[in-house]
């Protein structure tokens, strides 16, 4: 049997791969693109220093990008001839095992999809072929005696089994948490009915429970932290809260032991506060946005974002050793503009820390506080 392959023009055969003009532009763009600092995953601060950006890019993906844009031929001069030969010979051989045993791909040869030029037909047939073998766990695959093909089929079956096992574990874990959430919702509904809570309040409770589930997926952060060893809990609190505390001018000058104590007192919560109400907590925003409004003869508004804080009225109250038990009064209204995740430092905790560490009452820190506010 003689096999003839199409003739390829010389200018097409010798044509070198053309560089994509977008690739060099992409490399230049990478030198101008900022990134999130690994040390600031909590606040997600953007690094825009050109030297830091260049150093990070040169040490990571620069070599790969350079190799991808170099005009290097990816095959020999006979690449087009070999490709044309395979296109003709594979369709001519068919399913004759005496010439070549295609093994698990025999069905594709018989179907005619190999020589077909219809893109949608190829995609749909390949999708169906893969789905059929997945559904039967590869039992319908008839491999040849080629070792590589046999290993491919065996490892494919093993990896697929591992995938199914992991998916099953994930679904079981999710099902357990969803069931706990459903039971908790039932308990809340029973409690609201027993207490005859009004419908607007019921709707607010339902929205809060839904939001809490979306954020935590049933994982109680405070409960989880309490089960961890003290040193590990301290390190986690440092990672989550230390950068937030140091944004407060007074806390910035405190030693590490005092900051660790404050970090341990912080709790995650949602926050809403009205002007004129007692200030019983200090808020450190982790994610989201808050709007603050003040009426001191004029109506002033400002926005608080991740990394900001409010409730600083507590600081002067905690610094004063002669302060009464009456909490200071809020001078502004704070409302959530988006879903807010934050840490709060309660007034009693701040007062307790102030009483335990006498250095908190030094005049130097009081002067720093007055300058900051």
mmCIF file of C-alpha atoms in Angstrom:
data_model
loop_
_atom_site.group_PDB
_atom_site.id
_atom_site.type_symbol
_atom_site.label_atom_id
_atom_site.label_comp_id
_atom_site.label_asym_id
_atom_site.label_seq_id
_atom_site.Cartn_x
_atom_site.Cartn_y
_atom_site.Cartn_z
ATOM 1 C CA UNK A 1 0.000 0.000 0.000
ATOM 2 C CA UNK A 2 1.442 3.332 -1.064
ATOM 3 C CA UNK A 3 0.723 6.400 1.032
ATOM 4 C CA UNK A 4 0.977 9.831 -0.515
ATOM 5 C CA UNK A 5 1.113 12.978 1.569
ATOM 6 C CA UNK A 6 0.247 16.499 0.435
ATOM 7 C CA UNK A 7 3.031 18.715 -0.861
ATOM 8 C CA UNK A 8 4.011 21.587 1.395
ATOM 9 C CA UNK A 9 5.296 24.780 -0.162
ATOM 10 C CA UNK A 10 8.915 25.569 0.570
ATOM 11 C CA UNK A 11 8.223 29.046 1.871
ATOM 12 C CA UNK A 12 5.623 27.624 4.262
ATOM 13 C CA UNK A 13 7.900 24.802 5.376
ATOM 14 C CA UNK A 14 10.812 27.073 6.120
ATOM 15 C CA UNK A 15 8.658 29.681 7.769
ATOM 16 C CA UNK A 16 9.862 30.371 11.303
ATOM 17 C CA UNK A 17 7.435 30.713 14.165
ATOM 18 C CA UNK A 18 6.301 34.283 14.533
ATOM 19 C CA UNK A 19 6.522 35.949 17.903
ATOM 20 C CA UNK A 20 3.342 37.140 19.461
ATOM 21 C CA UNK A 21 3.654 40.896 19.830
ATOM 22 C CA UNK A 22 1.533 40.728 22.980
ATOM 23 C CA UNK A 23 4.099 38.578 24.812
ATOM 24 C CA UNK A 24 6.807 41.282 25.124
ATOM 25 C CA UNK A 25 4.128 43.756 26.102
ATOM 26 C CA UNK A 26 2.957 41.308 28.753
ATOM 27 C CA UNK A 27 6.473 41.121 30.201
ATOM 28 C CA UNK A 28 6.680 44.909 30.357
ATOM 29 C CA UNK A 29 3.243 44.989 31.973
ATOM 30 C CA UNK A 30 4.385 42.531 34.667
ATOM 31 C CA UNK A 31 7.118 44.986 35.739
ATOM 32 C CA UNK A 32 4.410 47.594 36.332
ATOM 33 C CA UNK A 33 1.834 45.410 38.075
ATOM 34 C CA UNK A 34 1.619 45.584 41.849
ATOM 35 C CA UNK A 35 0.966 42.608 44.118
ATOM 36 C CA UNK A 36 -0.411 41.803 47.548
ATOM 37 C CA UNK A 37 2.386 41.580 50.101
ATOM 38 C CA UNK A 38 2.604 38.106 51.715
ATOM 39 C CA UNK A 39 3.068 39.764 55.106
ATOM 40 C CA UNK A 40 -0.212 41.665 54.675
ATOM 41 C CA UNK A 41 -2.683 38.957 53.724
ATOM 42 C CA UNK A 42 -5.128 40.225 56.333
ATOM 43 C CA UNK A 43 -5.414 43.823 55.122
ATOM 44 C CA UNK A 44 -4.403 42.977 51.533
ATOM 45 C CA UNK A 45 -2.153 46.001 51.054
ATOM 46 C CA UNK A 46 -0.964 46.577 47.488
ATOM 47 C CA UNK A 47 2.801 46.843 46.917
ATOM 48 C CA UNK A 48 3.572 49.394 44.179
ATOM 49 C CA UNK A 49 7.321 49.831 44.724
ATOM 50 C CA UNK A 50 8.993 49.304 41.284
ATOM 51 C CA UNK A 51 12.073 47.645 42.813
ATOM 52 C CA UNK A 52 9.987 45.171 44.855
ATOM 53 C CA UNK A 53 7.790 44.385 41.833
ATOM 54 C CA UNK A 54 10.806 43.778 39.578
ATOM 55 C CA UNK A 55 12.559 41.594 42.169
ATOM 56 C CA UNK A 56 9.474 39.430 42.679
ATOM 57 C CA UNK A 57 8.879 38.991 38.939
ATOM 58 C CA UNK A 58 12.525 38.219 38.123
ATOM 59 C CA UNK A 59 12.598 35.503 40.797
ATOM 60 C CA UNK A 60 9.349 33.833 39.686
ATOM 61 C CA UNK A 61 7.932 33.795 36.155
ATOM 62 C CA UNK A 62 10.408 35.945 34.213
ATOM 63 C CA UNK A 63 12.468 33.023 32.845
ATOM 64 C CA UNK A 64 9.351 31.177 31.683
ATOM 65 C CA UNK A 65 7.970 34.258 29.947
ATOM 66 C CA UNK A 66 11.278 34.960 28.201
ATOM 67 C CA UNK A 67 11.491 31.403 26.880
ATOM 68 C CA UNK A 68 7.926 31.629 25.605
ATOM 69 C CA UNK A 69 8.635 34.683 23.416
ATOM 70 C CA UNK A 70 11.974 33.587 21.951
ATOM 71 C CA UNK A 71 11.642 32.691 18.223
ATOM 72 C CA UNK A 72 12.945 29.177 18.706
ATOM 73 C CA UNK A 73 11.650 26.456 16.362
ATOM 74 C CA UNK A 74 9.726 23.862 18.285
ATOM 75 C CA UNK A 75 10.472 21.020 15.809
ATOM 76 C CA UNK A 76 12.688 20.033 12.902
ATOM 77 C CA UNK A 77 12.445 21.026 9.261
ATOM 78 C CA UNK A 78 10.295 18.004 8.452
ATOM 79 C CA UNK A 79 7.576 18.908 10.921
ATOM 80 C CA UNK A 80 5.009 19.781 8.246
ATOM 81 C CA UNK A 81 5.796 16.623 6.268
ATOM 82 C CA UNK A 82 5.388 14.417 9.333
ATOM 83 C CA UNK A 83 2.123 16.103 10.277
ATOM 84 C CA UNK A 84 0.690 15.656 6.781
ATOM 85 C CA UNK A 85 1.853 12.045 6.690
ATOM 86 C CA UNK A 86 0.160 11.220 9.989
ATOM 87 C CA UNK A 87 -3.091 12.892 8.949
ATOM 88 C CA UNK A 88 -3.299 10.698 5.853
ATOM 89 C CA UNK A 89 -1.858 7.459 7.218
ATOM 90 C CA UNK A 90 -3.939 7.316 10.424
ATOM 91 C CA UNK A 91 -7.194 7.567 8.494
ATOM 92 C CA UNK A 92 -5.958 5.020 5.933
ATOM 93 C CA UNK A 93 -4.891 2.392 8.460
ATOM 94 C CA UNK A 94 -8.317 2.328 10.108
ATOM 95 C CA UNK A 95 -8.897 -0.388 12.666
ATOM 96 C CA UNK A 96 -6.602 -2.982 11.106
ATOM 97 C CA UNK A 97 -4.660 -4.317 14.102
ATOM 98 C CA UNK A 98 -2.150 -6.048 11.825
ATOM 99 C CA UNK A 99 -0.877 -2.641 10.714
ATOM 100 C CA UNK A 100 -1.170 -0.798 14.036
ATOM 101 C CA UNK A 101 -3.148 -1.466 17.208
ATOM 102 C CA UNK A 102 -4.701 1.794 18.405
ATOM 103 C CA UNK A 103 -5.939 0.150 21.600
ATOM 104 C CA UNK A 104 -8.367 2.291 23.576
ATOM 105 C CA UNK A 105 -8.555 4.802 20.725
ATOM 106 C CA UNK A 106 -9.874 2.318 18.153
ATOM 107 C CA UNK A 107 -13.428 3.619 18.591
ATOM 108 C CA UNK A 108 -12.277 7.108 17.632
ATOM 109 C CA UNK A 109 -10.656 5.781 14.448
ATOM 110 C CA UNK A 110 -13.776 3.823 13.517
ATOM 111 C CA UNK A 111 -16.050 6.810 14.114
ATOM 112 C CA UNK A 112 -14.229 8.929 11.525
ATOM 113 C CA UNK A 113 -13.797 11.827 13.932
ATOM 114 C CA UNK A 114 -10.015 11.809 13.405
ATOM 115 C CA UNK A 115 -10.125 12.911 9.777
ATOM 116 C CA UNK A 116 -13.149 15.137 10.336
ATOM 117 C CA UNK A 117 -12.584 18.893 10.049
ATOM 118 C CA UNK A 118 -15.769 19.816 11.898
ATOM 119 C CA UNK A 119 -14.639 21.308 15.210
ATOM 120 C CA UNK A 120 -17.937 20.932 17.066
ATOM 121 C CA UNK A 121 -18.202 17.260 16.114
ATOM 122 C CA UNK A 122 -14.714 16.591 17.465
ATOM 123 C CA UNK A 123 -15.411 18.369 20.749
ATOM 124 C CA UNK A 124 -18.766 16.671 21.335
ATOM 125 C CA UNK A 125 -17.453 13.215 20.471
ATOM 126 C CA UNK A 126 -14.396 13.601 22.741
ATOM 127 C CA UNK A 127 -16.607 14.856 25.552
ATOM 128 C CA UNK A 128 -18.944 11.884 25.146
ATOM 129 C CA UNK A 129 -16.033 9.444 24.955
ATOM 130 C CA UNK A 130 -14.554 10.772 28.185
ATOM 131 C CA UNK A 131 -17.911 10.897 29.977
ATOM 132 C CA UNK A 132 -18.726 7.338 28.946
ATOM 133 C CA UNK A 133 -15.429 6.007 30.292
ATOM 134 C CA UNK A 134 -15.739 8.027 33.500
ATOM 135 C CA UNK A 135 -19.208 6.641 34.144
ATOM 136 C CA UNK A 136 -17.975 3.068 33.695
ATOM 137 C CA UNK A 137 -14.722 3.700 35.611
ATOM 138 C CA UNK A 138 -12.727 2.792 32.499
ATOM 139 C CA UNK A 139 -14.153 -0.729 32.237
ATOM 140 C CA UNK A 140 -14.955 -0.226 28.550
ATOM 141 C CA UNK A 141 -11.342 0.680 27.679
ATOM 142 C CA UNK A 142 -9.579 -1.993 25.635
ATOM 143 C CA UNK A 143 -5.905 -1.141 25.630
ATOM 144 C CA UNK A 144 -3.195 -2.458 23.364
ATOM 145 C CA UNK A 145 -0.066 -4.171 24.670
ATOM 146 C CA UNK A 146 1.806 -0.851 24.650
ATOM 147 C CA UNK A 147 3.128 -0.264 28.176
ATOM 148 C CA UNK A 148 2.622 3.493 28.099
ATOM 149 C CA UNK A 149 -1.033 3.122 27.165
ATOM 150 C CA UNK A 150 -1.600 0.559 29.916
ATOM 151 C CA UNK A 151 0.006 2.818 32.522
ATOM 152 C CA UNK A 152 -2.078 5.728 31.256
ATOM 153 C CA UNK A 153 -5.293 3.750 31.745
ATOM 154 C CA UNK A 154 -4.273 2.413 35.176
ATOM 155 C CA UNK A 155 -3.163 5.754 36.607
ATOM 156 C CA UNK A 156 -6.201 7.458 35.126
ATOM 157 C CA UNK A 157 -8.437 5.025 36.985
ATOM 158 C CA UNK A 158 -6.485 5.500 40.234
ATOM 159 C CA UNK A 159 -6.616 9.298 40.044
ATOM 160 C CA UNK A 160 -10.305 9.215 39.222
ATOM 161 C CA UNK A 161 -10.963 6.981 42.240
ATOM 162 C CA UNK A 162 -9.062 9.416 44.465
ATOM 163 C CA UNK A 163 -11.075 12.296 43.030
ATOM 164 C CA UNK A 164 -14.355 10.525 43.751
ATOM 165 C CA UNK A 165 -13.198 9.774 47.305
ATOM 166 C CA UNK A 166 -12.245 13.390 47.993
ATOM 167 C CA UNK A 167 -15.523 14.660 46.563
ATOM 168 C CA UNK A 168 -17.421 12.212 48.752
ATOM 169 C CA UNK A 169 -15.560 13.383 51.874
ATOM 170 C CA UNK A 170 -16.242 17.017 50.996
ATOM 171 C CA UNK A 171 -19.936 16.371 50.427
ATOM 172 C CA UNK A 172 -20.231 14.462 53.696
ATOM 173 C CA UNK A 173 -18.527 17.275 55.613
ATOM 174 C CA UNK A 174 -20.717 19.892 53.941
ATOM 175 C CA UNK A 175 -23.852 17.840 54.568
ATOM 176 C CA UNK A 176 -23.087 17.607 58.291
ATOM 177 C CA UNK A 177 -22.567 21.366 58.570
ATOM 178 C CA UNK A 178 -25.673 22.134 56.523
ATOM 179 C CA UNK A 179 -27.704 19.851 58.768
ATOM 180 C CA UNK A 180 -26.378 21.651 61.860
ATOM 181 C CA UNK A 181 -27.304 24.983 60.306
ATOM 182 C CA UNK A 182 -30.800 23.717 59.479
ATOM 183 C CA UNK A 183 -31.340 22.506 63.049
ATOM 184 C CA UNK A 184 -30.068 25.823 64.426
ATOM 185 C CA UNK A 185 -32.464 27.727 62.176
ATOM 186 C CA UNK A 186 -35.331 25.601 63.424
ATOM 187 C CA UNK A 187 -34.354 26.372 67.015
ATOM 188 C CA UNK A 188 -34.195 30.094 66.214
ATOM 189 C CA UNK A 189 -37.620 29.981 64.541
ATOM 190 C CA UNK A 190 -39.105 28.181 67.542
ATOM 191 C CA UNK A 191 -37.557 30.734 69.910
ATOM 192 C CA UNK A 192 -38.854 33.685 67.856
ATOM 193 C CA UNK A 193 -42.340 32.185 67.788
ATOM 194 C CA UNK A 194 -42.251 31.515 71.521
ATOM 195 C CA UNK A 195 -41.183 35.107 72.251
ATOM 196 C CA UNK A 196 -43.588 36.505 69.629
ATOM 197 C CA UNK A 197 -40.837 38.485 67.922
ATOM 198 C CA UNK A 198 -42.160 40.954 65.359
ATOM 199 C CA UNK A 199 -41.670 40.133 61.688
ATOM 200 C CA UNK A 200 -39.159 42.957 60.928
ATOM 201 C CA UNK A 201 -36.944 41.723 63.759
ATOM 202 C CA UNK A 202 -37.338 38.136 62.601
ATOM 203 C CA UNK A 203 -36.191 39.090 59.111
ATOM 204 C CA UNK A 204 -33.120 40.831 60.510
ATOM 205 C CA UNK A 205 -32.264 37.749 62.570
ATOM 206 C CA UNK A 206 -32.641 35.502 59.513
ATOM 207 C CA UNK A 207 -30.417 37.768 57.420
ATOM 208 C CA UNK A 208 -27.757 37.784 60.123
ATOM 209 C CA UNK A 209 -27.776 33.989 60.395
ATOM 210 C CA UNK A 210 -27.540 33.675 56.613
ATOM 211 C CA UNK A 211 -24.645 36.126 56.449
ATOM 212 C CA UNK A 212 -22.837 34.377 59.293
ATOM 213 C CA UNK A 213 -23.174 31.042 57.504
ATOM 214 C CA UNK A 214 -21.833 32.480 54.237
ATOM 215 C CA UNK A 215 -18.793 33.895 56.014
ATOM 216 C CA UNK A 216 -17.908 30.999 58.310
ATOM 217 C CA UNK A 217 -19.566 27.945 56.701
ATOM 218 C CA UNK A 218 -20.507 26.747 60.148
ATOM 219 C CA UNK A 219 -17.024 27.141 61.652
ATOM 220 C CA UNK A 220 -17.067 29.082 64.937
ATOM 221 C CA UNK A 221 -13.771 30.969 64.920
ATOM 222 C CA UNK A 222 -13.668 31.831 68.620
ATOM 223 C CA UNK A 223 -14.515 28.266 69.622
ATOM 224 C CA UNK A 224 -11.870 26.890 67.281
ATOM 225 C CA UNK A 225 -9.180 29.189 68.665
ATOM 226 C CA UNK A 226 -9.989 28.259 72.254
ATOM 227 C CA UNK A 227 -9.268 24.586 71.485
ATOM 228 C CA UNK A 228 -5.747 25.368 70.242
ATOM 229 C CA UNK A 229 -2.616 25.516 72.427
ATOM 230 C CA UNK A 230 -1.899 28.893 73.976
ATOM 231 C CA UNK A 231 1.271 29.580 71.973
ATOM 232 C CA UNK A 232 -0.407 28.676 68.679
ATOM 233 C CA UNK A 233 -3.438 30.789 69.546
ATOM 234 C CA UNK A 234 -1.148 33.721 70.334
ATOM 235 C CA UNK A 235 0.649 33.430 66.977
ATOM 236 C CA UNK A 236 -2.661 33.292 65.088
ATOM 237 C CA UNK A 237 -3.950 36.336 66.932
ATOM 238 C CA UNK A 238 -0.734 38.172 66.094
ATOM 239 C CA UNK A 239 -1.179 37.392 62.424
ATOM 240 C CA UNK A 240 -4.798 38.540 62.384
ATOM 241 C CA UNK A 241 -4.767 41.521 64.741
ATOM 242 C CA UNK A 242 -1.285 42.901 65.383
ATOM 243 C CA UNK A 243 -1.141 45.023 62.244
ATOM 244 C CA UNK A 244 -4.571 46.468 63.028
ATOM 245 C CA UNK A 245 -3.594 47.428 66.585
ATOM 246 C CA UNK A 246 -0.390 49.134 65.492
ATOM 247 C CA UNK A 247 -2.408 51.544 63.360
ATOM 248 C CA UNK A 248 -3.577 53.175 66.596
ATOM 249 C CA UNK A 249 -0.941 55.805 67.556
ATOM 250 C CA UNK A 250 -1.005 54.875 71.240
ATOM 251 C CA UNK A 251 -0.721 51.130 70.635
ATOM 252 C CA UNK A 252 2.145 51.603 68.182
ATOM 253 C CA UNK A 253 4.605 52.381 71.002
ATOM 254 C CA UNK A 254 3.595 49.526 73.291
ATOM 255 C CA UNK A 255 5.782 46.502 73.871
ATOM 256 C CA UNK A 256 5.043 43.088 72.393
ATOM 257 C CA UNK A 257 3.729 41.603 75.636
ATOM 258 C CA UNK A 258 1.058 44.265 75.968
ATOM 259 C CA UNK A 259 0.077 43.956 72.307
ATOM 260 C CA UNK A 260 -0.243 40.180 72.684
ATOM 261 C CA UNK A 261 -2.620 40.725 75.595
ATOM 262 C CA UNK A 262 -4.727 43.118 73.525
ATOM 263 C CA UNK A 263 -4.731 40.705 70.570
ATOM 264 C CA UNK A 264 -5.970 37.915 72.804
ATOM 265 C CA UNK A 265 -8.890 40.100 73.925
ATOM 266 C CA UNK A 266 -10.061 40.902 70.397
ATOM 267 C CA UNK A 267 -13.145 39.080 69.167
ATOM 268 C CA UNK A 268 -14.725 38.881 65.714
ATOM 269 C CA UNK A 269 -18.152 40.511 65.419
ATOM 270 C CA UNK A 270 -20.482 42.705 63.368
ATOM 271 C CA UNK A 271 -20.803 46.342 64.322
ATOM 272 C CA UNK A 272 -23.551 48.987 64.363
ATOM 273 C CA UNK A 273 -23.560 51.973 66.720
ATOM 274 C CA UNK A 274 -25.733 55.065 67.078
ATOM 275 C CA UNK A 275 -24.655 58.573 68.045
ATOM 276 C CA UNK A 276 -25.388 59.308 71.692
ATOM 277 C CA UNK A 277 -25.204 55.663 72.753
ATOM 278 C CA UNK A 278 -22.504 54.550 75.207
ATOM 279 C CA UNK A 279 -19.293 53.414 73.535
ATOM 280 C CA UNK A 280 -18.554 49.979 74.954
ATOM 281 C CA UNK A 281 -16.175 48.634 72.309
ATOM 282 C CA UNK A 282 -13.387 49.658 69.971
ATOM 283 C CA UNK A 283 -13.720 48.459 66.388
ATOM 284 C CA UNK A 284 -10.916 47.377 64.020
ATOM 285 C CA UNK A 285 -12.194 46.834 60.486
ATOM 286 C CA UNK A 286 -10.920 43.740 58.716
ATOM 287 C CA UNK A 287 -13.072 43.767 55.568
ATOM 288 C CA UNK A 288 -15.923 45.896 54.304
ATOM 289 C CA UNK A 289 -16.838 49.568 54.518
ATOM 290 C CA UNK A 290 -18.499 51.730 57.168
ATOM 291 C CA UNK A 291 -19.960 55.237 56.980
ATOM 292 C CA UNK A 292 -19.565 57.617 59.932
ATOM 293 C CA UNK A 293 -21.778 60.674 60.468
ATOM 294 C CA UNK A 294 -21.224 63.460 63.000
ATOM 295 C CA UNK A 295 -23.556 66.321 63.945
ATOM 296 C CA UNK A 296 -21.557 68.945 65.805
ATOM 297 C CA UNK A 297 -23.264 72.002 64.372
ATOM 298 C CA UNK A 298 -22.481 70.650 60.898
ATOM 299 C CA UNK A 299 -23.252 67.349 59.239
ATOM 300 C CA UNK A 300 -19.924 65.616 58.530
ATOM 301 C CA UNK A 301 -19.506 62.216 56.887
ATOM 302 C CA UNK A 302 -16.507 59.956 56.367
ATOM 303 C CA UNK A 303 -15.866 56.401 55.245
ATOM 304 C CA UNK A 304 -13.981 53.732 57.158
ATOM 305 C CA UNK A 305 -12.365 50.860 55.278
ATOM 306 C CA UNK A 306 -10.153 47.856 55.990
ATOM 307 C CA UNK A 307 -7.390 48.835 58.413
ATOM 308 C CA UNK A 308 -9.295 51.760 59.968
ATOM 309 C CA UNK A 309 -10.711 51.843 63.496
ATOM 310 C CA UNK A 310 -13.304 53.708 65.522
ATOM 311 C CA UNK A 311 -14.414 53.930 69.137
ATOM 312 C CA UNK A 312 -11.295 55.841 70.154
ATOM 313 C CA UNK A 313 -13.329 57.550 72.894
ATOM 314 C CA UNK A 314 -12.549 54.498 74.999
ATOM 315 C CA UNK A 315 -8.836 55.261 74.991
ATOM 316 C CA UNK A 316 -9.075 58.417 77.092
ATOM 317 C CA UNK A 317 -11.546 56.672 79.372
ATOM 318 C CA UNK A 318 -9.195 53.704 79.869
ATOM 319 C CA UNK A 319 -6.142 55.930 80.371
ATOM 320 C CA UNK A 320 -7.744 57.857 83.207
ATOM 321 C CA UNK A 321 -7.242 55.874 86.443
ATOM 322 C CA UNK A 322 -9.922 58.002 88.102
ATOM 323 C CA UNK A 323 -12.525 57.463 85.397
ATOM 324 C CA UNK A 324 -15.932 56.390 86.593
ATOM 325 C CA UNK A 325 -17.664 53.212 85.576
ATOM 326 C CA UNK A 326 -19.869 55.220 83.230
ATOM 327 C CA UNK A 327 -18.803 54.688 79.634
ATOM 328 C CA UNK A 328 -18.082 57.645 77.321
ATOM 329 C CA UNK A 329 -20.764 58.789 74.889
ATOM 330 C CA UNK A 330 -20.469 58.188 71.166
ATOM 331 C CA UNK A 331 -19.888 61.359 69.133
ATOM 332 C CA UNK A 332 -20.852 59.875 65.772
ATOM 333 C CA UNK A 333 -23.135 57.383 64.081
ATOM 334 C CA UNK A 334 -21.509 54.390 62.419
ATOM 335 C CA UNK A 335 -23.413 52.340 59.850
ATOM 336 C CA UNK A 336 -22.296 49.459 57.669
ATOM 337 C CA UNK A 337 -22.288 50.240 53.938
ATOM 338 C CA UNK A 338 -21.344 46.684 52.995
ATOM 339 C CA UNK A 339 -20.976 43.378 54.795
ATOM 340 C CA UNK A 340 -18.344 44.092 57.451
ATOM 341 C CA UNK A 341 -15.962 41.687 59.151
ATOM 342 C CA UNK A 342 -14.145 43.238 62.088
ATOM 343 C CA UNK A 343 -12.519 42.680 65.463
ATOM 344 C CA UNK A 344 -13.816 44.412 68.568
ATOM 345 C CA UNK A 345 -12.044 45.260 71.816
ATOM 346 C CA UNK A 346 -14.552 45.568 74.634
ATOM 347 C CA UNK A 347 -14.332 48.435 77.121
ATOM 348 C CA UNK A 348 -13.906 46.121 80.113
ATOM 349 C CA UNK A 349 -11.027 44.304 78.402
ATOM 350 C CA UNK A 350 -9.268 47.560 77.559
ATOM 351 C CA UNK A 351 -9.697 48.802 81.125
ATOM 352 C CA UNK A 352 -8.364 45.512 82.488
ATOM 353 C CA UNK A 353 -5.259 45.700 80.316
ATOM 354 C CA UNK A 354 -4.722 49.316 81.373
ATOM 355 C CA UNK A 355 -4.866 48.342 85.040
ATOM 356 C CA UNK A 356 -2.470 45.413 84.600
ATOM 357 C CA UNK A 357 0.198 47.388 82.770
ATOM 358 C CA UNK A 358 1.036 50.608 84.540
ATOM 359 C CA UNK A 359 3.197 51.795 81.646
ATOM 360 C CA UNK A 360 -0.036 52.416 79.759
ATOM 361 C CA UNK A 361 -0.584 55.480 81.958
ATOM 362 C CA UNK A 362 2.762 57.081 81.311
ATOM 363 C CA UNK A 363 2.666 60.683 80.168
ATOM 364 C CA UNK A 364 4.616 59.779 77.061
ATOM 365 C CA UNK A 365 1.842 57.530 75.819
ATOM 366 C CA UNK A 366 -0.788 60.088 76.738
ATOM 367 C CA UNK A 367 1.110 62.666 74.693
ATOM 368 C CA UNK A 368 1.265 60.263 71.750
ATOM 369 C CA UNK A 369 -2.458 59.690 72.018
ATOM 370 C CA UNK A 370 -3.250 63.421 72.023
ATOM 371 C CA UNK A 371 -1.076 63.921 68.942
ATOM 372 C CA UNK A 372 -2.770 61.042 67.116
ATOM 373 C CA UNK A 373 -6.294 62.295 67.813
#
